[in-house]
Amino acid sequence: MEAAETGTRTAARQQERRVRAPATLEKQRDRRPAGRLTRRRIEEDQEEAVFREVVSFTPDPLPVRYYDKDTTRPISFYLSSLEELLAWTPDVEDGFNVALGPPECRQPPLSSQRPRTLMCHDMMGGYLDDKFIQGSATQTPYSFYHWQYIDIFVYFSHHTVTIPPVGWTNAAHRHGVCVLGTFITEWKDGERLCEAFLAGDERSYRAVADQLVLIAQFFRFDGWLINIENSLSLAAVGNMPHFLRYLTSQLHQQVPGGLVLWYDSVVSSGQLKWQDELNEWNRVFFDSCDGFFTNYNWREEHLERMLGQAGQRLADVYVGVDVFARGNVVGGRFDTDKSLELIRKHGFSAALFAPGWVYECLEKGDFFQNQDKFWSLLERYLPTHSICSLPFVTSFCLGMGTRRICYGQEEAVGPWYHPSAQEIQPLFGEHRLEGDGQGWVKTHCCLEDAWNGGSSLLIRGLIPPEVGNVAVRLFSLQVPVPPKIFLSLVYKLEGTSAVGVALELTTGDASSCHVGGISALSAETSSRRSPRPLRVPPTKLAKWVGRCGQQLSGGWVQRCYEVNLQGCLLQDLFVNFSRPPGSQNEENFICRLGELQVVDARSLLTPHPQVQALTVSHVRWQPAASEPEGGPARLRLSCTLHWAYLLPHIRCFRIHCCRGSEGGSPGNGPSEPGRPRLLGLAFVNRYRIVDLAVAAAEPGRDGRVEFLVEPVPKEGFPVPQAEWGRAVMLYSMSHT
């Protein structure tokens, strides 16, 4: 695609060039626009890029690995052979699949010797609706949201090199959970593959290890599960420990907190012989990497024998639990707690294989109830971890919904699924008052209503006559409190209930922290505090707290607080429900939480960067599937937007179009000229627009469509349009 730029060469730069639309896919490098016409928008002091296009329907290929062949939507991918692995080099197209950042800081750190919980996600071959990087219109997708119970997430498939879809990595990292891909070899093909890189000298296995490290580093996930499900020659099995040690050491250097785990399959003789335990036949592999994932057909005597083999590394032994309960296993399905009880009794970590059983094998309509039931049965054996960084912001969105909501306003109707858009999830379950009291609180995810995204947190409860309030702990934090923090809670009560709703937080004395980390605090050092409402916000924070104390659209209410604490540690966040004044009866209530924010006041005073250098490439034109009766002719436009922005500052990007477009993403009504319309969300500095309906340009006149990139900072407050990225596409019809 050509654009034009101002100056003495304007005429030459504005010569029209046909832009061809891709009908087939093949490998090619990204092609950026050769030039662009820029003009200064004085009223916003912002550069607006203008790109000129001549509509043509000639094919123009896109690389097949990175785009869905039917829609050209960007997809996550895997590598199917040793040749593909060794040939892979970072490409500009790979940028769609890069995670937003590393795992959030957490306590205790993964390196602690507390027994861990690993979740190995294996579902129907993998790369289902989760492969669509920008989301899909899936009606009833699988969603995982009990992140505070797990420490490691493994994405498993039977492809040689399973690169986790970026949506899973973003969701896991947001919760402080590390993500592993899978390197697997199987059957006779696996034997040949292993012989090719393991039976020779060190250059061969080091080349494979270097590629695995590069892939994890580039895509920003955290390591590998190594699963060799075929026999090895003596030469190959002799080199396997060297391969594991080299892979592990290189990964630790390049990926902070990286992990390499070995699956219990091959033994030191090279035979494929599952042991269901760590023993002298497979100990050499355990000694060469970060951990050992056992096979599933164990009994308690296996666990007892492993105590001597593991030594001081009990937490590095992940005892496998097949949730499908295939074979001669302990527990599984809704009896998985029986497995966990034995594993924790002996101090080992647990590896839950395919907990998506609740989705695959049970009624889809009861999925949320079944998933909550499954994890609640395991809760006592699953120690949680704490997030220890600010800002801490969540709208409780699951990354899916039946419509899209933005600050209480409906933006689009229709199902959507976007794992990267999942926000930090709370502790779910039922909480009862201690003693003989009948008070209780239950938390559920809820797709029926939302403040921002596609879902909210539904809290049901009962305040018995003998008490004045009940509270539920939603999040565990370990955050040194800065001099001043602001808190915000958006909620609404259902029905006629008049209970009081307030945030509460638990703090501890930070003097008990040791250098280099934060120690666990005993109950005696903690104190519950009720922050005072923020009534008159500072002028510079007025935009952030402008809705505080107000009745908002959809019946939502926002409460804002400020906290000034010195030398304290923020530990827990509660929501407290109190009896209405004068009430002495049993009080039932239903409350929805739409958003919770904990923000360092200083961060709100720091200006955020603007979106810069917005460009358009990979343009594809197609005729509309059907023309509106009596209306103007229409086209379908697909293109890729790129821009520059510092990702550490970002929560996501919202991509809009306006003016010349007619339509947009599914579920949207007709476009209003000049009014931005949401197309989707991005979590990297690029976005693929697919099949955007635009009016065909009239003879002798240009059609126009404007694209806008809205940054959403981690603090969660709206950014003025003057700081959005903007690009205009002017297009005309071909004369031939």
Short mmCIF file of C-alpha atoms in Angstrom, two decimals, residues 8-9 57 77 82 112 173 187 264 292 312 314 322 330 407 485 528 559 562-563 578 597 612 653 674 689 729:
data_model
loop_
_atom_site.label_atom_id
_atom_site.label_comp_id
_atom_site.label_asym_id
_atom_site.label_seq_id
_atom_site.Cartn_x
_atom_site.Cartn_y
_atom_site.Cartn_z
CA THR A 8 8.28 18.80 -2.87
CA ARG A 9 7.65 15.17 -3.78
CA PHE A 57 -10.09 -7.40 -5.34
CA PHE A 77 0.10 -21.53 16.32
CA LEU A 82 11.94 -30.65 14.34
CA SER A 112 9.44 -21.08 47.74
CA HIS A 173 0.27 -13.74 34.21
CA TRP A 187 5.41 -43.10 18.51
CA ASP A 264 7.39 -39.51 33.92
CA PHE A 292 9.15 -34.03 37.83
CA GLN A 312 14.71 -31.57 50.11
CA LEU A 314 9.42 -32.40 47.73
CA ASP A 322 -6.03 -37.40 35.83
CA VAL A 330 -7.00 -42.51 43.06
CA TYR A 407 -18.82 1.94 32.18
CA ILE A 485 -3.78 5.12 48.12
CA ARG A 528 -9.05 -4.45 59.92
CA ARG A 559 -17.81 4.64 46.27
CA GLU A 562 -8.51 7.29 50.46
CA VAL A 563 -6.11 5.67 52.87
CA SER A 578 -24.12 -4.10 57.16
CA GLN A 597 -9.56 -0.34 42.19
CA GLN A 612 2.18 7.21 18.29
CA PHE A 653 -6.16 -1.00 23.86
CA GLY A 674 -18.07 11.10 13.60
CA ILE A 689 -9.49 -5.41 11.38
CA MET A 729 -7.86 5.85 5.16
#
